[in-house]
Short mmCIF file of C-alpha atoms and ligand atoms in Angstrom, two decimals:
data_model
loop_
_atom_site.label_atom_id
_atom_site.label_comp_id
_atom_site.label_asym_id
_atom_site.label_seq_id
_atom_site.Cartn_x
_atom_site.Cartn_y
_atom_site.Cartn_z
CA MET K 67 -0.20 0.01 -0.23
CA LYS K 68 2.81 2.45 1.26
CA ASN K 69 4.57 1.46 -2.13
CA TYR K 70 1.50 1.88 -4.23
CA ARG K 71 1.36 5.45 -2.88
CA HIS K 72 4.76 6.31 -3.25
CA THR K 73 4.39 5.12 -7.30
CA ILE K 74 1.18 7.59 -7.65
CA ILE K 75 2.90 10.49 -6.14
CA ILE K 76 6.16 9.69 -8.19
CA MET K 77 4.52 9.29 -11.58
CA THR K 78 2.07 12.60 -10.23
CA LEU K 79 5.29 14.16 -9.94
CA VAL K 80 6.49 13.20 -13.38
CA THR K 81 3.47 13.89 -15.25
CA LEU K 82 3.38 17.83 -13.50
CA ALA K 83 7.58 17.84 -14.65
CA PHE K 84 6.48 16.81 -17.90
CA LEU K 85 3.84 19.26 -18.31
CA PHE K 86 6.03 22.09 -16.80
CA PHE K 87 8.56 21.56 -19.23
CA THR K 88 7.49 20.27 -22.54
CA PRO K 89 7.72 22.63 -25.06
CA THR K 90 4.92 24.91 -24.63
CA THR K 91 3.76 28.81 -25.90
CA VAL K 92 4.75 30.84 -22.94
CA THR K 93 1.83 33.31 -23.18
CA GLY K 94 0.99 34.08 -19.38
CA SER K 95 3.22 31.34 -18.16
CA TYR K 96 7.16 31.94 -17.22
CA SER K 97 8.60 28.75 -16.82
CA LYS K 98 11.12 28.93 -19.91
CA THR K 99 11.38 32.03 -21.63
CA THR K 100 14.05 33.47 -23.73
CA ASN K 101 15.87 36.81 -22.62
CA ILE K 102 14.47 38.75 -25.71
CA ILE K 103 12.88 42.27 -24.58
CA PRO K 104 10.27 43.50 -25.74
CA ILE K 105 8.68 40.05 -24.08
CA PRO K 106 7.52 38.18 -27.64
CA VAL K 107 3.67 37.34 -27.92
CA SER K 108 4.40 33.44 -28.16
CA VAL K 109 7.62 31.16 -27.71
CA GLU K 110 7.78 27.37 -28.06
CA HIS K 111 10.75 25.99 -27.77
CA ARG K 112 12.01 22.64 -28.92
CA ASP K 113 15.59 21.20 -28.56
CA GLY K 114 18.75 21.53 -29.76
CA PHE K 115 20.43 24.50 -31.28
CA PHE K 116 21.48 26.15 -34.63
CA VAL K 117 24.99 26.86 -34.37
CA PHE K 118 26.83 29.36 -36.42
CA ARG K 119 29.61 28.77 -38.92
CA PRO K 120 31.16 30.89 -41.65
CA SER K 121 29.70 28.51 -44.22
CA VAL K 122 26.07 30.02 -43.35
CA ARG K 123 24.12 31.33 -46.01
CA VAL K 124 22.07 33.83 -45.58
CA ILE K 125 18.98 33.24 -48.34
CA ALA K 126 16.72 36.32 -49.37
CA GLU K 127 14.70 37.10 -52.27
CA LYS K 128 14.72 40.44 -53.79
CA ASP K 129 12.27 41.79 -51.65
CA ALA K 130 13.97 40.60 -48.32
CA GLU K 131 17.91 41.15 -49.49
CA THR K 132 18.12 44.44 -47.54
CA GLU K 133 17.10 43.50 -44.47
CA ALA K 134 19.18 40.44 -44.99
CA SER K 135 22.05 42.53 -45.38
CA LYS K 136 21.67 44.43 -42.55
CA LEU K 137 21.87 40.86 -40.19
CA ILE K 138 24.92 40.22 -41.96
CA ASP K 139 26.56 43.55 -41.53
CA ILE K 140 25.38 43.28 -37.59
CA LEU K 141 26.87 39.86 -37.00
CA ALA K 142 29.93 40.41 -39.18
CA PRO K 143 32.42 42.65 -36.46
CA ALA K 144 31.68 39.91 -33.10
CA MET K 145 31.74 36.99 -35.40
CA GLY K 146 34.79 38.20 -37.39
CA TYR K 147 33.20 36.80 -40.52
CA ARG K 148 30.72 38.12 -43.29
CA LEU K 149 27.93 35.39 -43.82
CA LYS K 150 27.50 35.19 -47.84
CA LEU K 151 23.87 36.32 -49.15
CA ALA K 152 22.16 34.43 -51.94
CA SER K 153 19.48 33.76 -53.43
CA LYS K 154 19.10 30.05 -53.13
CA ALA K 155 19.77 27.52 -50.43
CA ARG K 156 22.50 24.95 -50.91
CA PRO K 157 21.41 21.46 -50.55
CA LYS K 158 22.50 20.34 -46.97
CA ALA K 159 23.78 23.77 -46.39
CA LYS K 160 22.58 25.58 -43.24
CA ALA K 161 20.90 28.63 -43.81
CA ILE K 162 18.95 31.54 -42.41
CA LYS K 163 16.31 32.71 -44.54
CA LEU K 164 14.15 35.69 -44.61
CA ALA K 165 10.93 35.72 -46.61
CA LEU K 166 8.10 38.09 -47.18
CA ASP K 167 4.86 36.43 -47.25
CA GLU K 168 1.46 38.35 -47.73
CA GLN K 169 -0.23 35.54 -46.47
CA LEU K 170 0.46 36.47 -42.78
CA LEU K 171 -2.13 39.20 -42.80
CA HIS K 172 -2.84 37.97 -38.67
CA LEU K 173 0.90 39.71 -38.31
CA GLY K 174 -0.13 43.03 -39.14
CA ASP K 175 2.75 45.09 -40.68
CA GLU K 176 5.65 44.84 -38.16
CA GLY K 177 4.89 41.46 -36.73
CA TYR K 178 6.82 38.39 -37.73
CA ILE K 179 7.63 34.49 -37.05
CA LEU K 180 11.05 33.09 -36.29
CA ASP K 181 11.31 29.68 -36.64
CA VAL K 182 14.71 28.16 -35.68
CA SER K 183 15.71 24.65 -35.77
CA ALA K 184 19.47 22.84 -35.98
CA GLU K 185 19.60 23.04 -39.61
CA GLN K 186 17.44 26.47 -40.65
CA ILE K 187 16.50 29.87 -39.36
CA LEU K 188 13.60 31.12 -40.78
CA ILE K 189 12.23 34.46 -40.59
CA ARG K 190 9.00 34.96 -41.99
CA ALA K 191 6.73 38.49 -42.29
CA LYS K 192 4.29 40.36 -43.97
CA GLN K 193 6.55 43.39 -44.45
CA THR K 194 9.88 44.22 -44.34
CA ALA K 195 9.66 46.06 -40.42
CA GLY K 196 8.54 42.52 -39.51
CA LEU K 197 12.14 40.95 -40.80
CA PHE K 198 13.56 43.51 -39.07
CA TYR K 199 12.07 43.13 -35.70
CA GLY K 200 12.54 39.20 -36.47
CA ILE K 201 16.13 40.17 -36.85
CA GLN K 202 16.23 41.76 -33.65
CA SER K 203 14.87 39.20 -31.53
CA LEU K 204 17.42 36.47 -33.37
CA LEU K 205 20.22 38.81 -32.23
CA GLN K 206 18.82 38.73 -28.52
CA LEU K 207 18.77 34.72 -28.60
CA LEU K 208 22.73 35.01 -28.94
CA PRO K 209 25.01 35.93 -26.01
CA ALA K 210 25.15 40.15 -25.65
CA SER K 211 28.45 39.96 -26.91
CA ILE K 212 26.85 39.85 -30.58
CA PHE K 213 26.51 43.37 -30.42
CA SER K 214 30.15 44.14 -29.41
CA LYS K 215 32.17 46.40 -32.47
CA THR K 216 35.17 44.10 -32.30
CA GLU K 217 35.74 40.47 -32.86
CA VAL K 218 34.73 37.94 -30.01
CA ASN K 219 37.10 34.75 -29.65
CA ASP K 220 36.72 31.79 -27.15
CA ILE K 221 32.44 31.64 -28.04
CA ASN K 222 29.86 29.65 -29.15
CA TRP K 223 27.75 31.76 -31.57
CA LYS K 224 24.51 29.56 -31.15
CA VAL K 225 20.67 29.92 -30.31
CA PRO K 226 18.31 28.02 -29.12
CA CYS K 227 15.97 25.90 -31.56
CA LEU K 228 12.35 27.56 -31.17
CA LYS K 229 9.62 29.06 -32.51
CA ILE K 230 8.59 32.79 -32.07
CA THR K 231 5.40 34.16 -33.33
CA ASP K 232 5.01 38.21 -32.04
CA TYR K 233 3.29 41.16 -33.26
CA PRO K 234 3.07 44.81 -31.57
CA ARG K 235 0.71 45.72 -29.17
CA PHE K 236 0.68 49.41 -30.10
CA GLN K 237 1.67 50.74 -33.10
CA TRP K 238 3.34 54.24 -32.06
CA ARG K 239 6.23 53.01 -29.85
CA SER K 240 8.27 56.01 -29.32
CA LEU K 241 10.82 58.18 -27.46
CA LEU K 242 11.44 62.25 -27.68
CA VAL K 243 14.90 64.00 -27.78
CA ASP K 244 15.24 67.85 -27.21
CA PRO K 245 18.15 69.02 -29.04
CA ALA K 246 16.32 72.57 -28.85
CA ARG K 247 17.84 72.88 -25.42
CA HIS K 248 20.90 71.35 -25.60
CA PHE K 249 21.73 70.54 -29.16
CA ILE K 250 22.36 67.49 -30.10
CA PRO K 251 25.18 66.37 -32.81
CA VAL K 252 24.26 64.20 -35.77
CA ASN K 253 25.91 61.07 -34.63
CA ASP K 254 24.92 61.11 -31.24
CA VAL K 255 21.28 60.96 -32.62
CA LYS K 256 22.66 58.17 -35.04
CA LYS K 257 23.58 56.17 -32.10
CA PHE K 258 20.32 56.98 -29.98
CA LEU K 259 18.65 55.42 -32.91
CA ASN K 260 20.43 52.06 -32.75
CA GLY K 261 19.83 51.85 -29.16
CA MET K 262 15.87 52.11 -29.99
CA ALA K 263 16.04 50.04 -33.05
CA MET K 264 16.88 46.87 -30.56
CA LEU K 265 14.20 47.70 -28.16
CA LYS K 266 11.78 47.72 -31.35
CA PHE K 267 10.81 51.45 -31.03
CA ASN K 268 9.52 52.93 -34.38
CA ARG K 269 9.16 56.90 -33.62
CA LEU K 270 12.01 59.37 -32.39
CA GLN K 271 10.01 62.51 -31.76
CA MET K 272 12.75 65.49 -32.54
CA HIS K 273 11.90 68.87 -30.46
CA LEU K 274 13.70 70.85 -32.76
CA THR K 275 12.73 74.49 -31.93
CA ASP K 276 11.97 76.30 -28.56
CA ASN K 277 12.88 79.73 -26.78
CA ILE K 278 16.63 78.58 -26.51
CA GLY K 279 17.16 77.65 -29.92
CA TRP K 280 16.00 76.72 -33.87
CA ARG K 281 17.90 73.38 -34.76
CA ILE K 282 16.47 73.27 -38.16
CA GLU K 283 17.82 74.78 -41.20
CA ILE K 284 14.87 76.46 -42.80
CA LYS K 285 16.10 77.70 -46.55
CA LYS K 286 13.37 80.60 -46.43
CA TYR K 287 14.31 82.45 -43.24
CA PRO K 288 18.03 81.79 -42.70
CA ASN K 289 17.90 84.39 -39.76
CA LEU K 290 16.68 81.20 -37.81
CA THR K 291 19.66 79.14 -37.98
CA LYS K 292 21.78 82.28 -38.30
CA LEU K 293 20.67 84.03 -35.06
CA ALA K 294 18.81 81.72 -33.24
CA SER K 295 20.57 78.54 -33.49
CA ASN K 296 23.84 79.28 -32.00
CA ARG K 297 23.27 78.55 -27.99
CA ASP K 298 21.82 76.29 -25.80
CA ARG K 299 20.41 75.99 -22.08
CA SER K 300 24.02 76.00 -20.43
CA GLY K 301 24.67 79.54 -22.41
CA GLY K 302 27.52 76.79 -24.25
CA LYS K 303 27.68 76.26 -28.16
CA GLY K 304 24.32 75.19 -29.84
CA GLY K 305 24.03 74.40 -33.39
CA PHE K 306 21.67 73.30 -35.92
CA TYR K 307 21.19 70.38 -38.43
CA THR K 308 21.11 71.42 -42.24
CA GLN K 309 18.32 70.38 -44.23
CA GLU K 310 21.09 67.92 -45.62
CA GLU K 311 22.19 66.36 -42.21
CA ILE K 312 18.15 65.87 -41.65
CA ARG K 313 17.99 63.70 -44.64
CA GLU K 314 20.76 61.86 -43.53
CA LEU K 315 18.99 61.03 -40.23
CA VAL K 316 15.38 60.58 -41.82
CA ARG K 317 17.13 58.13 -44.30
CA TYR K 318 19.25 56.21 -41.04
CA ALA K 319 16.38 56.17 -39.18
CA GLU K 320 14.51 54.69 -41.93
CA LYS K 321 16.93 51.72 -41.91
CA ARG K 322 16.33 50.83 -38.69
CA HIS K 323 12.61 51.15 -39.26
CA ILE K 324 11.63 54.46 -36.90
CA THR K 325 10.27 57.50 -38.33
CA ILE K 326 11.61 60.96 -37.21
CA VAL K 327 8.61 62.95 -35.93
CA PRO K 328 9.53 66.53 -36.18
CA GLU K 329 7.97 69.10 -33.68
CA ILE K 330 7.90 72.88 -34.50
CA GLU K 331 7.04 74.30 -31.41
CA MET K 332 4.06 77.16 -31.66
CA PRO K 333 2.78 79.30 -30.74
CA PHE K 334 4.65 79.27 -27.34
CA HIS K 335 7.95 77.66 -26.97
CA ALA K 336 8.29 80.06 -29.93
CA GLY K 337 11.30 82.54 -28.49
CA ALA K 338 14.29 81.63 -31.17
CA ALA K 339 12.07 82.22 -33.87
CA ILE K 340 10.71 86.01 -32.22
CA ASN K 341 14.48 86.49 -31.87
CA ALA K 342 15.09 86.05 -35.31
CA TYR K 343 11.89 87.45 -36.78
CA PRO K 344 10.43 89.87 -34.46
CA TYR K 345 7.70 90.59 -36.73
CA ILE K 346 5.57 87.27 -35.76
CA GLY K 347 5.89 88.03 -31.84
CA ILE K 348 3.67 89.78 -29.99
CA ASN K 349 4.05 93.82 -29.68
CA PRO K 350 7.32 93.72 -31.82
CA ALA K 351 7.91 97.44 -30.70
CA ARG K 352 8.68 97.02 -27.80
CA VAL K 353 11.62 95.43 -28.21
CA GLU K 354 13.22 97.30 -31.10
CA GLY K 355 16.81 98.28 -29.89
CA MET K 356 16.97 95.49 -27.22
CA PRO K 357 19.68 92.69 -27.22
CA LEU K 358 18.59 89.68 -29.02
CA ASP K 359 19.03 87.47 -26.31
CA LYS K 360 16.34 89.89 -24.32
CA GLN K 361 13.88 90.00 -26.77
CA TRP K 362 12.12 86.63 -26.87
CA ALA K 363 11.93 86.89 -22.92
CA ALA K 364 10.59 90.33 -22.76
CA LEU K 365 7.61 89.22 -25.51
CA GLY K 366 7.08 85.88 -23.73
CA GLY K 367 8.03 83.37 -26.30
CA LEU K 368 4.65 83.97 -27.71
CA LEU K 369 3.73 84.21 -31.35
CA ALA K 370 0.93 86.70 -32.60
CA PRO K 371 -1.41 84.68 -34.39
CA ARG K 372 -1.34 87.44 -37.23
CA PRO K 373 -2.11 86.58 -40.79
CA GLU K 374 1.91 87.15 -41.30
CA THR K 375 2.75 85.02 -38.70
CA VAL K 376 0.33 82.17 -40.07
CA GLY K 377 2.11 82.38 -43.49
CA PHE K 378 5.33 82.13 -41.78
CA MET K 379 5.02 78.71 -40.05
CA GLN K 380 2.98 77.25 -42.97
CA ASP K 381 6.23 78.20 -44.87
CA VAL K 382 7.92 76.72 -42.11
CA LEU K 383 5.67 73.69 -42.47
CA ALA K 384 6.34 73.28 -46.00
CA GLU K 385 10.03 73.01 -45.96
CA VAL K 386 9.82 70.72 -42.97
CA ILE K 387 6.85 68.27 -45.00
CA GLU K 388 9.57 68.31 -48.08
CA LEU K 389 12.45 66.84 -45.35
CA PHE K 390 10.44 64.40 -43.28
CA GLY K 391 8.58 61.29 -44.30
CA SER K 392 6.53 61.41 -41.04
CA ARG K 393 2.83 61.60 -41.83
CA PHE K 394 2.32 63.10 -38.45
CA ILE K 395 4.18 66.76 -38.02
CA HIS K 396 3.91 67.85 -34.09
CA ILE K 397 3.50 71.73 -33.82
CA GLY K 398 3.41 71.58 -30.13
CA GLY K 399 0.89 73.74 -28.40
CA ASP K 400 1.70 73.03 -25.29
CA GLU K 401 2.04 75.83 -22.16
CA ALA K 402 1.01 79.12 -24.20
CA ASN K 403 0.10 82.29 -21.24
CA LEU K 404 -2.66 83.48 -22.93
CA LYS K 405 -2.92 86.23 -20.65
CA LEU K 406 -0.51 87.60 -23.54
CA TRP K 407 -3.03 87.86 -25.62
CA GLU K 408 -5.92 88.68 -23.93
CA ASN K 409 -4.12 91.87 -22.53
CA ASP K 410 -3.05 92.91 -26.02
CA PRO K 411 -4.95 95.60 -27.72
CA GLU K 412 -3.90 94.01 -31.30
CA MET K 413 -5.13 90.83 -30.12
CA GLN K 414 -8.39 91.97 -29.07
CA THR K 415 -9.08 93.46 -32.16
CA GLN K 416 -7.66 89.89 -33.58
CA MET K 417 -10.33 88.04 -31.29
CA LYS K 418 -12.84 90.33 -32.23
CA GLN K 419 -12.64 89.80 -36.08
CA LEU K 420 -12.74 86.24 -36.14
CA GLY K 421 -15.35 86.01 -33.30
CA CYS K 422 -13.19 84.35 -31.12
CA ASN K 423 -14.81 84.54 -27.20
CA ASP K 424 -11.57 84.36 -25.67
CA ALA K 425 -8.11 83.71 -26.23
CA HIS K 426 -8.37 79.93 -25.98
CA GLU K 427 -10.57 80.32 -29.36
CA LEU K 428 -7.88 82.20 -30.76
CA HIS K 429 -5.22 79.30 -29.89
CA SER K 430 -7.67 77.22 -31.34
CA TRP K 431 -8.13 79.20 -34.32
CA PHE K 432 -4.19 79.27 -34.99
CA ILE K 433 -3.67 75.67 -34.35
CA LYS K 434 -6.54 75.14 -36.82
CA GLN K 435 -4.78 77.13 -39.59
CA MET K 436 -1.69 74.58 -39.51
CA ASP K 437 -4.01 71.33 -39.46
CA THR K 438 -5.54 72.63 -42.53
CA PHE K 439 -2.88 73.37 -44.06
CA LEU K 440 -0.86 69.92 -43.04
CA THR K 441 -4.11 68.23 -44.35
CA GLU K 442 -4.15 69.72 -47.72
CA ASN K 443 -0.38 68.40 -47.83
CA ASN K 444 -1.48 64.67 -46.88
CA ARG K 445 0.13 65.10 -43.34
CA ARG K 446 -1.71 65.04 -39.59
CA LEU K 447 -1.25 67.83 -37.07
CA LEU K 448 -0.04 66.25 -33.76
CA GLY K 449 -0.01 68.51 -30.98
CA TRP K 450 0.15 68.64 -26.65
CA ASP K 451 -3.07 68.30 -25.16
CA GLU K 452 -3.57 72.06 -24.68
CA ILE K 453 -4.78 71.91 -28.46
CA LEU K 454 -8.12 70.55 -27.10
CA GLN K 455 -9.01 73.79 -25.14
CA GLY K 456 -11.23 76.15 -27.55
CA GLY K 457 -12.08 73.17 -29.53
CA LEU K 458 -10.11 70.37 -30.94
CA ALA K 459 -8.82 70.98 -34.83
CA PRO K 460 -10.71 68.12 -36.94
CA GLY K 461 -7.48 66.17 -38.04
CA ALA K 462 -5.81 66.70 -34.92
CA THR K 463 -3.74 63.86 -33.09
CA VAL K 464 -2.97 64.56 -29.10
CA MET K 465 -0.57 63.92 -27.38
CA SER K 466 -1.63 63.55 -23.95
CA TRP K 467 1.23 64.79 -21.71
CA ARG K 468 -0.32 66.73 -18.21
CA GLY K 469 -1.81 63.70 -17.00
CA ILE K 470 -4.09 61.20 -19.24
CA GLN K 471 -7.25 63.38 -19.10
CA GLY K 472 -6.30 65.07 -22.45
CA GLY K 473 -6.01 61.73 -23.75
CA ILE K 474 -9.29 60.19 -22.30
CA THR K 475 -11.37 63.28 -23.72
CA ALA K 476 -9.84 62.94 -27.37
CA ALA K 477 -9.94 59.38 -27.56
CA ASN K 478 -13.70 59.19 -26.59
CA ALA K 479 -14.33 62.08 -29.02
CA GLY K 480 -12.92 59.96 -31.61
CA HIS K 481 -9.60 61.78 -31.73
CA ASP K 482 -6.35 59.40 -32.09
CA VAL K 483 -4.21 60.14 -29.08
CA VAL K 484 -0.32 58.94 -28.00
CA MET K 485 -0.22 58.59 -24.23
CA ALA K 486 2.80 60.70 -22.99
CA PRO K 487 1.82 61.50 -19.41
CA THR K 488 3.94 63.30 -16.93
CA SER K 489 3.38 60.34 -14.19
CA HIS K 490 5.17 57.76 -16.15
CA THR K 491 7.21 58.65 -18.94
CA TYR K 492 9.20 61.95 -18.50
CA PHE K 493 12.31 60.46 -18.39
CA ASP K 494 14.01 63.76 -17.76
CA TYR K 495 12.74 63.29 -14.03
CA TYR K 496 14.72 61.68 -11.48
CA GLN K 497 15.18 57.77 -11.35
CA SER K 498 15.75 57.92 -7.53
CA SER K 499 15.98 60.03 -4.53
CA PRO K 500 17.63 63.43 -5.73
CA GLU K 501 20.71 62.86 -3.50
CA ASN K 502 21.75 59.91 -5.67
CA GLU K 503 21.24 61.38 -9.21
CA PRO K 504 23.01 63.94 -11.34
CA LEU K 505 20.70 67.25 -11.08
CA ALA K 506 17.48 66.50 -13.07
CA ILE K 507 14.38 69.10 -13.76
CA GLY K 508 12.53 67.51 -10.67
CA GLY K 509 10.06 64.76 -10.19
CA LEU K 510 10.30 60.86 -9.62
CA ILE K 511 10.21 57.98 -11.90
CA PRO K 512 11.64 55.23 -10.81
CA LEU K 513 12.09 51.80 -13.16
CA GLU K 514 9.38 49.92 -11.67
CA LYS K 515 6.90 53.26 -11.90
CA VAL K 516 7.51 52.99 -15.92
CA TYR K 517 6.83 49.09 -16.11
CA GLN K 518 3.53 49.62 -14.15
CA TYR K 519 2.21 51.97 -16.84
CA ASP K 520 -0.80 50.96 -18.93
CA PRO K 521 -1.48 53.35 -21.97
CA ILE K 522 -4.97 52.20 -22.30
CA PRO K 523 -6.94 53.85 -19.20
CA LYS K 524 -10.59 52.54 -18.12
CA ALA K 525 -12.11 55.79 -18.85
CA ILE K 526 -11.50 55.37 -22.32
CA THR K 527 -14.51 53.24 -23.57
CA PRO K 528 -13.45 49.63 -25.54
CA GLU K 529 -14.65 50.71 -28.80
CA LYS K 530 -12.65 54.22 -28.47
CA ALA K 531 -9.16 52.35 -26.99
CA ILE K 532 -8.14 51.91 -30.82
CA HIS K 533 -7.86 55.69 -30.70
CA VAL K 534 -4.92 55.09 -28.40
CA LEU K 535 -1.92 54.62 -30.94
CA GLY K 536 0.65 54.22 -28.11
CA VAL K 537 3.09 55.73 -25.83
CA GLN K 538 6.20 58.12 -25.91
CA GLY K 539 8.85 58.63 -23.44
CA GLN K 540 10.49 62.26 -22.75
CA LEU K 541 13.62 63.24 -22.70
CA TRP K 542 13.51 66.74 -22.17
CA GLY K 543 16.98 68.42 -22.88
CA GLU K 544 17.29 71.48 -19.98
CA TYR K 545 19.70 69.39 -17.80
CA ILE K 546 21.15 66.79 -20.05
CA SER K 547 24.05 68.25 -22.41
CA THR K 548 26.05 65.16 -23.19
CA ARG K 549 24.94 61.78 -25.19
CA LYS K 550 26.18 59.85 -22.28
CA HIS K 551 23.98 61.83 -19.97
CA LEU K 552 20.76 61.25 -22.22
CA GLU K 553 21.36 57.74 -22.22
CA TYR K 554 21.82 57.41 -18.45
CA MET K 555 18.20 58.92 -18.66
CA ALA K 556 16.98 57.14 -21.20
CA TYR K 557 18.38 53.56 -19.88
CA PRO K 558 16.92 51.50 -18.42
CA ARG K 559 13.53 52.95 -18.56
CA ALA K 560 13.11 53.15 -21.97
CA ILE K 561 13.54 49.36 -22.04
CA ALA K 562 10.58 49.16 -19.91
CA LEU K 563 8.91 51.47 -22.11
CA ALA K 564 9.47 49.06 -24.91
CA GLU K 565 7.95 46.32 -23.36
CA ILE K 566 4.42 48.65 -22.60
CA GLY K 567 4.57 49.68 -26.15
CA TRP K 568 5.03 45.99 -27.73
CA SER K 569 4.44 43.32 -25.38
CA LYS K 570 0.79 41.83 -24.58
CA LYS K 571 -0.18 43.28 -21.23
CA GLN K 572 -0.87 39.67 -20.02
CA LEU K 573 2.99 38.97 -20.48
CA LYS K 574 3.52 41.98 -18.20
CA ASN K 575 5.39 40.63 -15.15
CA TYR K 576 8.36 42.66 -13.25
CA GLY K 577 10.48 39.96 -11.87
CA ASN K 578 10.80 38.14 -15.19
CA PHE K 579 10.92 41.91 -16.98
CA VAL K 580 14.11 42.53 -14.59
CA THR K 581 15.72 39.09 -15.40
CA ARG K 582 15.57 39.54 -18.88
CA LEU K 583 16.87 43.79 -18.77
CA ARG K 584 19.98 42.47 -16.50
CA HIS K 585 20.89 40.71 -20.14
CA HIS K 586 19.85 43.80 -22.04
CA LEU K 587 21.78 46.09 -20.15
CA LYS K 588 25.28 43.83 -21.44
CA ARG K 589 24.18 44.13 -24.75
CA LEU K 590 23.93 47.64 -24.12
CA GLN K 591 27.37 47.75 -22.73
CA ALA K 592 28.52 45.81 -25.98
CA MET K 593 27.43 48.60 -27.72
CA GLY K 594 29.00 51.28 -25.77
CA ILE K 595 25.83 52.67 -24.49
CA ASN K 596 25.79 54.11 -21.21
CA TYR K 597 22.78 53.23 -18.77
CA ARG K 598 22.02 53.76 -15.05
CA GLN K 599 23.13 50.52 -13.08
CA LEU K 600 19.98 48.78 -11.39
CA ASP K 601 19.48 48.92 -8.04
C1 ACM U 2096 5.44 69.75 -22.16
O1 ACM U 2096 6.24 69.14 -21.31
N1 ACM U 2096 5.48 70.89 -21.96
C2 ACM U 2096 5.22 68.81 -23.17
#
């Protein structure tokens, strides 16, 4: 009897162990996972490994060749050899195959299937972006030193056999950088894009203009860069991107399936533009003869929404549209001190003429002029949530930063929104107690707080949740003046945000995330990207 009971217990244990360790989809379970960040939708584990050797061929038909070449380029420095690209596999030879397949509709435009057996690695997707993301996951199955820029010896490059099916939760997975406050050189932006690509981010918002500086060449208004670009927040040297450099950055980002979203601030945060062209500011006569760097402050950095100002900003947008492929153009719209308009006789007359009841309505009128212009040019206006005040422009998408209410209101009204609240996504805030951190703007957003964020608030009705395009993390630049410091503020918090933007909500688990995060930090180390150490 006793023996019999033992047998039953042992059999039960064996059965449980079998269930536990048998290859299964990991959805909702962490018994065995990869170190991939963001965590994929599903992973089926199998026995064995695919081992890399110089004889492995990368097989791609024409439409997948570009992505295949990127894989070869990334692997080469650490492996010390370049895999050969071919359009057909040789019999019995090991291969990595990349293929586009229009049938894979359920994967969407960014999803992929990564299938690893001992003989072959197969990445399939509906679009090239999916192939690119499949490659990112494949790289994360290799040791972290695959990201090294120099050859790594004494290592067995192999990946476990498995099948991953993966696609993003949100279409907008973004970070914001702020070269207006402290200029960010082209090469630093490129390096930042490299770090984003491996996390499957697909947008970088660039805050190109503010009171303190104007960072993008506009041919029609040369004073913007001649007079308004040569300072930064710390009083150091400023700078600006020529149109050629902008094109180069846009191309560099596109190769990584990242769209650069330009932000041109109006009607506030426009001091640098007013500096260069005082006629677009309120009451320009008041500052005649004043030193340039005093003018914008004296005018409050606020544009006057006269017809010539509208024309000026539309001219600027016309050149911006030519340079950026992004369908969304961000026009700022935040923090305007509307008292300056209310108290200004010229603006009072303007409000009467336009039939505006108050300054909010004048603000809204101004934004609508930009919305109409962008819509006519087949682009979409994006603005901070203040653009809701006084009536939202018909085509506008709202970026909710002053908490989540702007996003809720806009989504429930049928407008698209991007969630970027100060509560969870301001990575210029402190990551731990200020006494332990370099000087920051204020606030406190530790890593775990970022990880707990869910971009879809309960107050958005289920049928309207589709309007939440995704999330964005903000790296405002007032206190960030070097690349290393930018990276320190971004990582590891942006890694948590990447998982929020990509992974299924049910798969989120902080403990499991931190385990994978430790591996990701090794990858950053191999790439020479700075980060804040974990506590
Ligand atoms: C903002 O932080 N003013 C959008």
